[in-house]
Short mmCIF file of C-alpha atoms in Angstrom, two decimals:
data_model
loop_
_atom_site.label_atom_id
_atom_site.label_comp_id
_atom_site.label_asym_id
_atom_site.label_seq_id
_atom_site.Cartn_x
_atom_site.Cartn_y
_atom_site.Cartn_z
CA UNK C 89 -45.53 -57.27 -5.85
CA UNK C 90 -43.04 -56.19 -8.44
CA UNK C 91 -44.39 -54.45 -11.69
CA UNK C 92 -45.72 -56.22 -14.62
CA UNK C 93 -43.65 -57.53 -17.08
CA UNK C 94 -40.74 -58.10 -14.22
CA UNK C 95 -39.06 -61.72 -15.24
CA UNK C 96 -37.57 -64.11 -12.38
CA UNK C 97 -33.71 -65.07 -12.90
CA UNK C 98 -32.54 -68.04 -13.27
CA UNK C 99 -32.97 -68.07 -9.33
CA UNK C 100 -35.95 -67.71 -9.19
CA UNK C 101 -35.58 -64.10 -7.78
CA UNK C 102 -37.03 -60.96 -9.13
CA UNK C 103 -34.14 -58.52 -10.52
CA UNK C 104 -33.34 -55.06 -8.46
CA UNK C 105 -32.76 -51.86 -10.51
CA UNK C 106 -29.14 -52.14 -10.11
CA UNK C 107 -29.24 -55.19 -11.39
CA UNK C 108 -31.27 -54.03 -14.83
CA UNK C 109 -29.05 -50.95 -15.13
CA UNK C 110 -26.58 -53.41 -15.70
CA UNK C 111 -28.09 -55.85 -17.97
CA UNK C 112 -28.63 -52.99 -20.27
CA UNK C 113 -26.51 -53.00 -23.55
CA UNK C 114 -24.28 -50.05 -24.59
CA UNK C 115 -23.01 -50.37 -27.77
CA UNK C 116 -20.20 -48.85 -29.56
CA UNK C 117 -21.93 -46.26 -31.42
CA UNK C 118 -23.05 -44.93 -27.92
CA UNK C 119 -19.17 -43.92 -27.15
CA UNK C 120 -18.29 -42.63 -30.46
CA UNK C 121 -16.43 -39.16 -30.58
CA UNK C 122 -17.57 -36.60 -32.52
CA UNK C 123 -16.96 -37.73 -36.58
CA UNK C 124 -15.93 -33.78 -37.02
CA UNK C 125 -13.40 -33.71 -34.90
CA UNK C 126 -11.67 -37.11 -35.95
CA UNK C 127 -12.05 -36.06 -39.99
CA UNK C 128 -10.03 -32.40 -38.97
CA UNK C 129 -7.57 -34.49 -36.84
CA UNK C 130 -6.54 -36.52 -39.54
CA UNK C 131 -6.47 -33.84 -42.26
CA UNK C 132 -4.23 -31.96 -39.63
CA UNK C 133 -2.09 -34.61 -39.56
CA UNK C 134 -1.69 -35.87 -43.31
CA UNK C 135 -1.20 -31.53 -43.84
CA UNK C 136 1.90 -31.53 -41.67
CA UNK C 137 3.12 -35.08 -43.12
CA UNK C 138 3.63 -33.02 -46.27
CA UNK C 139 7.11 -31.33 -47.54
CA UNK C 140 7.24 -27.30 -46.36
CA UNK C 141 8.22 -26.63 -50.00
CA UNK C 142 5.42 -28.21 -51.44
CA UNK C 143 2.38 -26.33 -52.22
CA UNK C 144 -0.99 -26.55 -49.86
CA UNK C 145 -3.26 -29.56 -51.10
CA UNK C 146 -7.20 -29.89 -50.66
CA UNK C 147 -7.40 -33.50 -48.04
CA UNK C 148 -10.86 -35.18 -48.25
CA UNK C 149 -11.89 -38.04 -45.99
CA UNK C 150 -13.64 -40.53 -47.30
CA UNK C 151 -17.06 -41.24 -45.51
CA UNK C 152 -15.75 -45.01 -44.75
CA UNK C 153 -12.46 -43.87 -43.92
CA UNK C 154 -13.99 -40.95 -41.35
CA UNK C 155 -16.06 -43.77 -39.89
CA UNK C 156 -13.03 -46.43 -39.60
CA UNK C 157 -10.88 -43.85 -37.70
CA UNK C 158 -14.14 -42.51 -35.54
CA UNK C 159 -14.53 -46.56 -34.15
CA UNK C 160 -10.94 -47.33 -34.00
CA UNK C 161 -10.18 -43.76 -31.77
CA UNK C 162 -13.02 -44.98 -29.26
CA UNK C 163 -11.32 -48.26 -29.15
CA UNK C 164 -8.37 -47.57 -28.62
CA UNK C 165 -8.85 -44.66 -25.82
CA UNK C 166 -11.07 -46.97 -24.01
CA UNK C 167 -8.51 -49.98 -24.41
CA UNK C 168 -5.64 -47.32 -22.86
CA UNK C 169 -8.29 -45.75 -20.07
CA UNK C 170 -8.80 -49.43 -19.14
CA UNK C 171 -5.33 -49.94 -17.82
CA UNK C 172 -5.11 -46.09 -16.75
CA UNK C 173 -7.83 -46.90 -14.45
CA UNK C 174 -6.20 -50.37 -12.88
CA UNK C 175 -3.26 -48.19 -12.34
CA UNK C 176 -5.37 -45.41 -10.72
CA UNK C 177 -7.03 -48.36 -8.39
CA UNK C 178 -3.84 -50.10 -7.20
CA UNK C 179 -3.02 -46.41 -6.27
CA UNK C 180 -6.08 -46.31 -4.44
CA UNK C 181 -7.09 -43.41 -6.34
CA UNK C 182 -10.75 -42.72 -7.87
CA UNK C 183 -9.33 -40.49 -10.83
CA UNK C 184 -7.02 -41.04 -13.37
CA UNK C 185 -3.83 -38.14 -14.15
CA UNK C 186 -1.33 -37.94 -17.03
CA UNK C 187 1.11 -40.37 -15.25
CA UNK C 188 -1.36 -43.48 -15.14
CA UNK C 189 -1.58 -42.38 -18.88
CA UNK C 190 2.38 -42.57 -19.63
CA UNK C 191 2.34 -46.48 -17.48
CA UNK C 192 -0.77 -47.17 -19.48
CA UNK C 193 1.39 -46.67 -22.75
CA UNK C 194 4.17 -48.89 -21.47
CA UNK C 195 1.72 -51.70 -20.26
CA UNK C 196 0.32 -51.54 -24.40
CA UNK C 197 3.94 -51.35 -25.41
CA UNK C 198 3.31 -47.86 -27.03
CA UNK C 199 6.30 -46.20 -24.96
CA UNK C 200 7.41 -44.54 -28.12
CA UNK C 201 4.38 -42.48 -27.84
CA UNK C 202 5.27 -40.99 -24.54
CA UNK C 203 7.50 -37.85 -26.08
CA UNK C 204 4.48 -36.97 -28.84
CA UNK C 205 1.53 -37.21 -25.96
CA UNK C 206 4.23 -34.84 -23.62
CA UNK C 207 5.01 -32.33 -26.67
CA UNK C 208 1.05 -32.22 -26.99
CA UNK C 209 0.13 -31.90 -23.47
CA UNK C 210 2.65 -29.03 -22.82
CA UNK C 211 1.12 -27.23 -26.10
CA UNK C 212 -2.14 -27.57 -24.97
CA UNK C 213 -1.17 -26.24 -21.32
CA UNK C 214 0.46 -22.89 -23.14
CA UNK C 215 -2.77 -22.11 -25.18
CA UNK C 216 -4.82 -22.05 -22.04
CA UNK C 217 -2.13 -19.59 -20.34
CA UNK C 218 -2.24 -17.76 -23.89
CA UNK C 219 -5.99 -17.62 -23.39
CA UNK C 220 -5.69 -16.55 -19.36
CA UNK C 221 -3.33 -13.87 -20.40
CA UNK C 222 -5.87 -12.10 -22.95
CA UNK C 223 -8.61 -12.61 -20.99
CA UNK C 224 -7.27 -10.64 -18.38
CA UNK C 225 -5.44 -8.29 -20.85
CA UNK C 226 -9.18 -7.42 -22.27
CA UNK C 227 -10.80 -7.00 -18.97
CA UNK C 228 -9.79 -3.12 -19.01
CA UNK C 229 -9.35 -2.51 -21.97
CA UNK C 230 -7.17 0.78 -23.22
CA UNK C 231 -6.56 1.18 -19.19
CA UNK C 232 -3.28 2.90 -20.13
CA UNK C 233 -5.15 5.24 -22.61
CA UNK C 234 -7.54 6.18 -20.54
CA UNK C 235 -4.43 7.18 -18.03
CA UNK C 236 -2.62 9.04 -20.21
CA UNK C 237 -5.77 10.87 -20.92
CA UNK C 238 -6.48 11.75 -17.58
CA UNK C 239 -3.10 13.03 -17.07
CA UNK C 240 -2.98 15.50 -20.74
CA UNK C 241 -6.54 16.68 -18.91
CA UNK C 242 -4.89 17.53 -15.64
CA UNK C 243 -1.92 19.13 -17.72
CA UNK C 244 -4.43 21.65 -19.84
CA UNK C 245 -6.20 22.50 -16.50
CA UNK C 246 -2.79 23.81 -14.98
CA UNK C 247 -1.74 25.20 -18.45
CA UNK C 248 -5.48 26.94 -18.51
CA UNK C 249 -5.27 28.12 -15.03
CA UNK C 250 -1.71 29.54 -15.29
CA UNK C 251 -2.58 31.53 -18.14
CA UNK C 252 -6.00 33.04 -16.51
CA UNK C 253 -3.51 33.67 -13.61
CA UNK C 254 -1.06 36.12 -15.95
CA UNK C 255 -3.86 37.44 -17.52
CA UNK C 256 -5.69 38.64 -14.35
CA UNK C 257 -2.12 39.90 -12.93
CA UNK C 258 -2.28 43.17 -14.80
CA UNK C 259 -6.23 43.88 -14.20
CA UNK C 260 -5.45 43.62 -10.41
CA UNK C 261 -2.64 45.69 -10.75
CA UNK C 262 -4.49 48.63 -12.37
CA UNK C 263 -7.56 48.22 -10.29
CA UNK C 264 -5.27 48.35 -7.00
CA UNK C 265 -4.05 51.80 -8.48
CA UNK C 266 -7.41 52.72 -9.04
CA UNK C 267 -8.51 52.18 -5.67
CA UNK C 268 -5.97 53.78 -4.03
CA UNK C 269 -6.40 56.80 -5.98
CA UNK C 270 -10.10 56.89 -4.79
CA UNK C 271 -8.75 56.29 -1.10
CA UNK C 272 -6.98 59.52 -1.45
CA UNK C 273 -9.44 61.70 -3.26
CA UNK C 274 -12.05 60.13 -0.32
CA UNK C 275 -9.29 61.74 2.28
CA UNK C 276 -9.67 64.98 0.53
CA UNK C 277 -13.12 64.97 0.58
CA UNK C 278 -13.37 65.26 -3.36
CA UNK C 279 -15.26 62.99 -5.80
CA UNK C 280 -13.57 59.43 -6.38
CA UNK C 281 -10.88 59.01 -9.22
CA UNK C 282 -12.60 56.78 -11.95
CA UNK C 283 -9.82 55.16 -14.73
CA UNK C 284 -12.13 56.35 -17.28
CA UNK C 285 -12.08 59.67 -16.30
CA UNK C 286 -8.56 60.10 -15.91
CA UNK C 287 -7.42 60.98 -19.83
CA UNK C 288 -10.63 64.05 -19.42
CA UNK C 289 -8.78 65.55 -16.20
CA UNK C 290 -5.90 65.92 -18.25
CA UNK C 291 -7.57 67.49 -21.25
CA UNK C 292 -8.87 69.98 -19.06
CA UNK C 293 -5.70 70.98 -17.41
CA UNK C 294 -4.36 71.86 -20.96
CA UNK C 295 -7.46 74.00 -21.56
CA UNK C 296 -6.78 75.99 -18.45
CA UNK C 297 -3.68 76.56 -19.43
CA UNK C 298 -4.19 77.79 -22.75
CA UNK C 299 -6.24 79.99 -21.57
CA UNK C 300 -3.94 81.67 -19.20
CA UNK C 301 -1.68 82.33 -21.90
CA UNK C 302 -4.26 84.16 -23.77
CA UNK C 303 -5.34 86.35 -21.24
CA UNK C 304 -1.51 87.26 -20.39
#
């Protein structure tokens, strides 16, 4: 038994859900665009109707007028999807592309509108590269910096390690004297040859022979 409130047709037959979906009305106001983005369409296009030379004006949209050109849009993109559509079908194709919009334009007599609706598409196609392209530009962002960085770093390290280099040069020099000095003194059995000690020696050597010339 079908729920209450469920009618017969006129055949005496109890409607389906299909069949309700269908009897249900959709009115205009249902496929309305957006009233903001007709009223900045139209001031958009009366702005670029003006002179270049003449100064920027302040457009208002009347509340009526905003509401004529929100109803009449709907219409007429649903009018021009209509015939898109029949020439998506005899295609025996389920979606609709830009060139069943171009024959739909011709079929209305609106062929005049083909170069504006190609200028626009090929606009629109360039912003969304634009937007591709600095996407991907601010994935890594200040990637070569960061490069350039890393490559001054690697520079100051050699610099760095080249100047430790000359400066430990002469220290190993004089220590290598130093030791061999010791390896001698070792082979002579006397006490190991300190570079401190070294100026001392020599002080004493002048002492001993100052001495000698005294006592002669």
């Amino acid at each position: 038994m079908p729920p209450k409130g469920w009618r017969k047709d006129s055949e005496g037959n109890y409607p389906n859900t299909s069949y309700i979906k269908e009897q249900e009305k959709i009115s205009i106001d249902d496929l309305l665009f957006p009233k903001s983005i007709i009223t900045s369409l139209a001031k958009e296009s009366l702005q670029n109707a003006f002179q270049k030379g003449e100064e920027e004006r302040r457009i208002t949209v009347s509340k009526d007028a905003a509401l004529a050109m929100q109803r009449s849009a709907t219409v007429f993109v649903n009018h021009l999807l209509m015939f898109a559509r029949m020439n998506a079908k005899d295609s025996n194709r389920k979606s609709c592309n830009d060139q069943d919009i171009m024959a739909a334009l011709d079929t209305l007599g609106l062929g005049a509108l083909e170069s504006i609706l190609t200028g626009k598409m090929q606009e629109y196609q360039e912003a969304i590269l634009w937007k591709k392209q600095n996407k991907v530009n601010n994935a890594v962002p200040g990637a070569d910096g960061d490069i350039a960085m890393e490559d001054d770093e690697d520079d100051e390290d050699d610099d760095g390690r080249e100047g430790a280099d000359a400066d430990a040069e002469p220290k190993s020099r004089a220590d290598t004297e130093v030791q061999q000095g010791n390896a001698e003194n070792d082979k002579l059995d006397g006490p190991p040859v300190n570079q401190e000690q070294v100026p001392s020696t020599r002080q004493n050597d002048l002492d001993l022979s100052t001495k000698k010339q005294k006592t002669e």
